[in-house]
């Protein structure tokens, strides 16, 4: 387990955290379809 000073050193420059990219329902649905379809869905 890291002590507090190690955590502060490792996390330097990471605050505030970057917000996640924009959410895309269309991309999520496409990925879900690819995963559900297996390798054949990629063809």
PDB file of C-alpha atoms in Angstrom:
ATOM      1  CA  UNK A   1       0.000   0.000   0.000  1.00  0.00           C
ATOM      2  CA  UNK A   2       1.394   3.387  -0.955  1.00  0.00           C
ATOM      3  CA  UNK A   3       1.760   6.040   1.685  1.00  0.00           C
ATOM      4  CA  UNK A   4       0.233   9.514   1.316  1.00  0.00           C
ATOM      5  CA  UNK A   5       3.369  11.172  -0.086  1.00  0.00           C
ATOM      6  CA  UNK A   6       3.716   8.483  -2.778  1.00  0.00           C
ATOM      7  CA  UNK A   7       0.096   8.973  -3.771  1.00  0.00           C
ATOM      8  CA  UNK A   8       0.592  12.717  -4.036  1.00  0.00           C
ATOM      9  CA  UNK A   9       3.753  12.324  -6.133  1.00  0.00           C
ATOM     10  CA  UNK A  10       2.181   9.780  -8.483  1.00  0.00           C
ATOM     11  CA  UNK A  11      -0.927  11.892  -8.940  1.00  0.00           C
ATOM     12  CA  UNK A  12       0.853  15.177  -9.611  1.00  0.00           C
ATOM     13  CA  UNK A  13      -0.602  17.068 -12.529  1.00  0.00           C
ATOM     14  CA  UNK A  14      -3.756  14.975 -12.664  1.00  0.00           C
ATOM     15  CA  UNK A  15      -6.088  17.321 -10.842  1.00  0.00           C
ATOM     16  CA  UNK A  16      -8.708  18.186 -11.760  1.00  0.00           C
ATOM     17  CA  UNK A  17      -9.355  14.927 -13.557  1.00  0.00           C
ATOM     18  CA  UNK A  18     -10.126  15.149 -17.243  1.00  0.00           C
ATOM     19  CA  UNK A  19     -13.800  14.656 -18.020  1.00  0.00           C
ATOM     20  CA  UNK A  20     -14.657  11.617 -20.088  1.00  0.00           C
ATOM     21  CA  UNK A  21     -15.290  12.065 -23.774  1.00  0.00           C
ATOM     22  CA  UNK A  22     -18.805  12.708 -25.011  1.00  0.00           C
ATOM     23  CA  UNK A  23     -21.211   9.804 -24.611  1.00  0.00           C
ATOM     24  CA  UNK A  24     -22.438   8.326 -27.866  1.00  0.00           C
ATOM     25  CA  UNK A  25     -25.445   6.025 -27.674  1.00  0.00           C
ATOM     26  CA  UNK A  26     -25.026   5.162 -31.366  1.00  0.00           C
ATOM     27  CA  UNK A  27     -21.433   4.004 -30.798  1.00  0.00           C
ATOM     28  CA  UNK A  28     -22.457   2.032 -27.712  1.00  0.00           C
ATOM     29  CA  UNK A  29     -25.199   0.238 -29.641  1.00  0.00           C
ATOM     30  CA  UNK A  30     -22.848  -0.527 -32.537  1.00  0.00           C
ATOM     31  CA  UNK A  31     -20.255  -1.963 -30.160  1.00  0.00           C
ATOM     32  CA  UNK A  32     -22.913  -4.015 -28.378  1.00  0.00           C
ATOM     33  CA  UNK A  33     -24.031  -5.456 -31.720  1.00  0.00           C
ATOM     34  CA  UNK A  34     -20.455  -6.338 -32.690  1.00  0.00           C
ATOM     35  CA  UNK A  35     -19.793  -8.048 -29.366  1.00  0.00           C
ATOM     36  CA  UNK A  36     -23.066  -9.969 -29.504  1.00  0.00           C
ATOM     37  CA  UNK A  37     -22.501 -11.019 -33.118  1.00  0.00           C
ATOM     38  CA  UNK A  38     -18.990 -12.326 -32.595  1.00  0.00           C
ATOM     39  CA  UNK A  39     -16.397 -12.401 -35.397  1.00  0.00           C
ATOM     40  CA  UNK A  40     -19.080 -12.754 -38.096  1.00  0.00           C
ATOM     41  CA  UNK A  41     -20.474  -9.312 -37.194  1.00  0.00           C
ATOM     42  CA  UNK A  42     -17.225  -7.733 -38.384  1.00  0.00           C
ATOM     43  CA  UNK A  43     -17.638  -9.003 -41.953  1.00  0.00           C
TER      44      UNK A  43
END
